[in-house]
CSV table of C-alpha atoms in Angstrom, one decimal:
chain,number,residue,atom,x,y,z
A,1,VAL,CA,0.0,0.0,0.0
A,2,PRO,CA,1.7,3.2,-1.1
A,3,VAL,CA,1.9,6.0,1.5
A,4,GLY,CA,4.1,9.1,1.6
A,5,ALA,CA,7.8,9.9,1.0
A,6,GLN,CA,9.9,10.1,4.3
A,7,ALA,CA,9.6,9.0,7.8
A,8,ALA,CA,7.8,11.4,10.1
A,9,CYS,CA,8.1,11.1,13.9
A,10,GLN,CA,4.4,11.5,14.6
A,11,ASP,CA,2.1,9.1,16.4
A,12,ALA,CA,-0.5,7.1,14.4
A,13,THR,CA,-4.1,6.9,15.5
A,14,VAL,CA,-5.8,3.5,15.5
A,15,THR,CA,-9.5,2.8,15.8
A,16,GLN,CA,-11.2,-0.6,15.7
A,17,GLU,CA,-14.9,-1.4,15.7
A,18,LEU,CA,-17.0,-4.6,15.7
A,19,LEU,CA,-19.9,-4.5,13.2
A,20,LYS,CA,-23.0,-6.8,13.4
A,21,GLU,CA,-24.3,-8.8,16.4
A,22,GLY,CA,-23.9,-12.3,17.8
A,23,PHE,CA,-21.2,-14.8,17.0
A,24,HIS,CA,-20.4,-13.6,13.4
A,25,ARG,CA,-19.0,-10.1,13.2
A,26,ASP,CA,-16.8,-7.8,11.0
A,27,LEU,CA,-13.8,-6.2,12.6
A,28,LEU,CA,-13.1,-2.8,11.1
A,29,VAL,CA,-9.7,-1.4,11.7
A,30,GLU,CA,-8.8,2.2,10.7
A,31,VAL,CA,-5.3,3.8,11.0
A,32,GLU,CA,-4.3,7.5,10.5
A,33,LEU,CA,-0.6,8.0,10.1
A,34,GLY,CA,0.8,11.2,11.4
A,35,GLY,CA,2.2,13.1,8.4
A,36,ALA,CA,1.3,10.3,6.0
A,37,GLU,CA,2.3,12.3,2.9
A,38,GLN,CA,5.8,12.1,4.1
A,39,ALA,CA,5.6,8.8,6.0
A,40,ALA,CA,7.2,6.2,3.6
A,41,ALA,CA,7.4,5.8,-0.2
A,42,GLY,CA,6.2,2.6,-1.6
A,43,CYS,CA,5.3,1.0,1.7
A,44,THR,CA,2.8,-1.5,3.1
A,45,VAL,CA,0.7,-0.6,6.1
A,46,ALA,CA,-0.6,-3.4,8.3
A,47,ALA,CA,-2.3,-3.9,11.7
A,48,ARG,CA,-1.0,-6.8,13.8
A,49,THR,CA,-3.7,-8.0,16.3
A,50,ARG,CA,-3.5,-10.8,18.9
A,51,PHE,CA,-6.8,-12.6,19.1
A,52,PRO,CA,-7.6,-14.3,22.5
A,53,PRO,CA,-9.1,-17.9,22.4
A,54,GLY,CA,-12.7,-16.5,22.5
A,55,ILE,CA,-12.5,-15.1,18.9
A,56,TYR,CA,-11.1,-16.5,15.7
A,57,VAL,CA,-10.8,-16.0,11.9
A,58,ASP,CA,-12.0,-18.8,9.6
A,59,PRO,CA,-9.1,-19.6,7.3
A,60,TYR,CA,-11.4,-21.0,4.6
A,61,GLU,CA,-13.5,-17.9,4.6
A,62,LEU,CA,-10.4,-15.8,4.5
A,63,ALA,CA,-9.0,-17.7,1.5
A,64,ALA,CA,-12.2,-17.2,-0.4
A,65,LEU,CA,-12.1,-13.4,0.3
A,66,GLN,CA,-8.5,-13.2,-0.7
A,67,GLN,CA,-9.2,-14.9,-4.0
A,68,HIS,CA,-11.6,-12.0,-4.8
A,69,ASN,CA,-9.1,-9.4,-3.5
A,70,LEU,CA,-11.6,-8.4,-0.8
A,71,THR,CA,-9.1,-8.6,2.0
A,72,LYS,CA,-5.6,-9.7,2.7
A,73,ALA,CA,-4.4,-11.1,6.0
A,74,VAL,CA,-1.8,-13.6,7.4
A,75,LEU,CA,-2.8,-16.0,10.2
A,76,ILE,CA,-0.3,-17.3,12.7
A,77,PRO,CA,-0.7,-20.3,13.0
A,78,ASP,CA,-2.4,-20.7,9.7
A,79,VAL,CA,-4.3,-23.8,10.9
A,80,VAL,CA,-7.3,-22.9,13.0
A,81,ASP,CA,-9.7,-25.3,14.7
A,82,VAL,CA,-13.0,-23.6,13.9
A,83,GLU,CA,-15.0,-26.1,15.9
A,84,ALA,CA,-13.2,-25.8,19.2
A,85,PRO,CA,-14.9,-24.1,22.2
A,86,GLU,CA,-13.2,-21.1,23.9
A,87,TYR,CA,-11.9,-23.3,26.8
A,88,LEU,CA,-10.1,-25.7,24.4
A,89,ALA,CA,-8.9,-23.1,21.8
A,90,THR,CA,-5.6,-21.2,21.6
A,91,GLY,CA,-4.9,-17.6,20.6
A,92,LEU,CA,-4.3,-16.3,17.1
A,93,LEU,CA,-2.0,-13.7,15.6
A,94,VAL,CA,-3.4,-11.8,12.6
A,95,LEU,CA,-1.5,-9.5,10.3
A,96,LEU,CA,-4.1,-7.5,8.4
A,97,SER,CA,-3.1,-5.4,5.4
A,98,MET,CA,-4.6,-2.0,5.2
A,99,GLU,CA,-5.9,-0.2,2.1
A,100,PRO,CA,-5.8,3.6,1.5
A,101,ASP,CA,-9.0,5.4,2.6
A,102,PRO,CA,-10.1,7.6,-0.3
A,103,ARG,CA,-11.7,10.1,2.2
A,104,CYS,CA,-8.3,10.9,3.9
A,105,SER,CA,-4.8,11.0,2.3
A,106,SER,CA,-3.2,9.9,5.6
A,107,CYS,CA,-5.8,7.2,6.5
A,108,PHE,CA,-5.9,3.4,5.9
A,109,ARG,CA,-8.6,0.9,6.7
A,110,ALA,CA,-9.4,-2.8,6.5
A,111,ALA,CA,-12.3,-5.1,7.5
A,112,LEU,CA,-12.0,-8.8,8.5
A,113,PRO,CA,-14.8,-11.3,9.3
A,114,VAL,CA,-14.3,-12.7,12.9
A,115,HIS,CA,-16.3,-15.3,14.8
A,116,GLY,CA,-16.9,-15.8,18.6
A,117,ARG,CA,-16.4,-19.3,20.0
A,118,TYR,CA,-18.8,-21.1,22.3
A,119,HIS,CA,-18.1,-20.6,26.0
A,120,ARG,CA,-18.9,-22.7,29.0
A,121,PRO,CA,-22.5,-22.2,30.4
A,122,ALA,CA,-22.6,-19.5,33.0
A,123,GLU,CA,-24.4,-19.2,36.3
A,124,ASP,CA,-26.2,-15.9,36.0
A,125,SER,CA,-25.0,-14.1,32.8
A,126,LYS,CA,-26.3,-14.6,29.3
A,127,GLU,CA,-23.1,-13.2,27.7
A,128,ALA,CA,-19.4,-13.9,28.0
A,129,VAL,CA,-16.9,-11.1,27.5
A,130,VAL,CA,-14.0,-11.3,25.0
A,131,VAL,CA,-11.4,-8.5,25.2
A,132,LEU,CA,-9.6,-7.6,22.0
A,133,LYS,CA,-6.6,-5.4,22.5
A,134,SER,CA,-5.7,-2.5,20.2
A,135,PRO,CA,-3.6,-3.7,17.3
A,136,GLU,CA,0.0,-2.7,16.5
A,137,VAL,CA,0.7,-0.5,13.5
A,138,LEU,CA,3.4,-1.9,11.2
A,139,VAL,CA,5.0,-0.5,8.0
A,140,CYS,CA,7.2,-2.4,5.5
A,141,CYS,CA,9.3,-0.4,3.0
A,142,CYS,CA,11.3,-2.4,0.4
A,143,ASP,CA,12.5,0.6,-1.7
A,144,ASN,CA,13.2,3.2,0.9
A,145,PRO,CA,14.4,2.1,4.4
A,146,LEU,CA,12.8,4.0,7.2
A,147,SER,CA,14.6,6.2,9.7
A,148,ALA,CA,15.6,4.4,12.9
A,149,GLU,CA,14.8,7.5,14.8
A,150,CYS,CA,11.1,7.3,14.1
A,151,TRP,CA,10.4,3.6,13.4
A,152,GLU,CA,11.4,0.5,15.5
A,153,PRO,CA,12.3,-2.7,13.7
A,154,ALA,CA,9.6,-5.4,14.3
A,155,GLU,CA,9.9,-9.2,13.9
A,156,VAL,CA,7.2,-10.2,11.4
A,157,GLU,CA,7.0,-13.6,9.7
A,158,ALA,CA,5.2,-12.3,6.6
A,159,PRO,CA,6.3,-11.0,3.1
A,160,CYS,CA,6.1,-7.4,2.2
A,161,SER,CA,4.0,-6.5,-0.9
A,162,GLY,CA,6.4,-3.7,-1.9
A,163,LYS,CA,7.9,-3.4,-5.4
A,164,SER,CA,11.1,-5.4,-4.5
A,165,GLY,CA,10.9,-9.2,-4.7
A,166,GLY,CA,13.2,-10.0,-1.8
A,167,PRO,CA,12.4,-10.0,1.9
A,168,CYS,CA,11.8,-6.7,3.6
A,169,GLN,CA,12.1,-5.3,7.2
A,170,TRP,CA,8.9,-4.5,9.0
A,171,TYR,CA,8.8,-1.5,11.4
A,172,GLY,CA,6.6,-0.7,14.3
A,173,VAL,CA,4.9,2.7,14.4
A,174,THR,CA,4.2,4.5,17.7
A,175,HIS,CA,0.4,5.0,17.9
A,176,GLN,CA,-2.3,6.2,20.1
A,177,PRO,CA,-5.3,3.9,20.2
A,178,ALA,CA,-8.8,5.5,20.4
A,179,TYR,CA,-9.3,3.0,23.2
A,180,GLU,CA,-7.1,0.3,24.6
A,181,GLU,CA,-9.6,-2.6,24.4
A,182,LEU,CA,-12.6,-3.6,22.3
A,183,ILE,CA,-15.2,-5.7,24.1
A,184,LEU,CA,-17.0,-8.6,22.3
A,185,GLN,CA,-20.0,-10.0,24.0
A,186,VAL,CA,-20.8,-13.6,23.1
A,187,PRO,CA,-24.1,-15.2,24.0
A,188,VAL,CA,-23.8,-18.2,26.4
A,189,GLY,CA,-26.2,-20.7,27.9
A,190,LEU,CA,-27.3,-20.8,31.6
A,191,ARG,CA,-26.4,-23.8,33.7
A,192,GLN,CA,-29.9,-24.0,35.2
A,193,HIS,CA,-31.2,-24.7,31.8
A,194,ARG,CA,-29.0,-27.8,31.3
A,195,SER,CA,-31.6,-30.3,32.3
A,196,LEU,CA,-34.2,-28.7,30.0
A,197,VAL,CA,-31.8,-28.6,27.1
A,198,CYS,CA,-30.9,-32.3,27.6
A,199,VAL,CA,-34.5,-33.4,27.7
A,200,LEU,CA,-35.5,-31.4,24.7
A,201,THR,CA,-32.5,-32.7,22.7
A,202,LEU,CA,-33.3,-36.3,23.6
A,203,LEU,CA,-37.0,-35.8,22.6
A,204,VAL,CA,-36.0,-34.2,19.3
A,205,THR,CA,-33.5,-36.9,18.5
A,206,ALA,CA,-36.0,-39.7,19.3
A,207,LEU,CA,-38.6,-38.0,17.1
A,208,CYS,CA,-36.3,-37.5,14.1
A,209,SER,CA,-35.0,-41.1,14.5
A,210,SER,CA,-38.6,-42.4,14.6
A,211,MET,CA,-39.5,-40.4,11.4
A,212,ILE,CA,-36.4,-41.7,9.6
A,213,LEU,CA,-37.2,-45.3,10.6
A,214,ALA,CA,-40.8,-45.0,9.6
A,215,ALA,CA,-39.7,-43.6,6.1
A,216,VAL,CA,-37.3,-46.5,5.7
A,217,CYS,CA,-39.9,-49.1,6.6
A,218,LYS,CA,-42.5,-47.6,4.3
A,219,TYR,CA,-40.4,-46.7,1.2
A,220,GLY,CA,-37.3,-48.9,1.6
A,221,ARG,CA,-36.7,-51.9,-0.5
A,222,PHE,CA,-35.4,-55.0,1.3
A,223,SER,CA,-34.1,-58.0,-0.5
């Protein structure tokens, strides 16, 4: 993602927001680089976010979106158990590439579908809280190395989409988040409903099994 020309020692501003409701959301990340016109020529801007076990990105959904150039992100690890509940899952590191925002010459934005995991039933709360920390802002410049006075080298296991074909150094940008944490509320079941859920599940299973058995006996062909 091309931005400006030379490093500028100004803090970036980061805002993240969760769109939609329930388990399936869209994470919107917006970055405003201080002095972006002079920030870095021919560079890539990205947001690095550490997801807790309670939220994840579906790698198959991400691959489909990337095929249509709708988003670009790197998952670490790249293998994600989408069926695991929160208490059996592990955290996830996401490097999300940003695109220029046409409304602002120094602004970048990106959206990414995210999903909440199932949590253990609670005693008295119908929602579990998942805390998403503010992302790091990273810049990668293959053609014009950034000034060490303004940018800190960062260890990132991901290629840079600059003009050069070889590996590039990523740099961290000092930033001021609009807020330190983003709260995701995930619906959970209540423990006092466990007996009712078990009984209803057993009845529905027995009813469906009876219907399948009746259909087999009526329409099945037995030799």
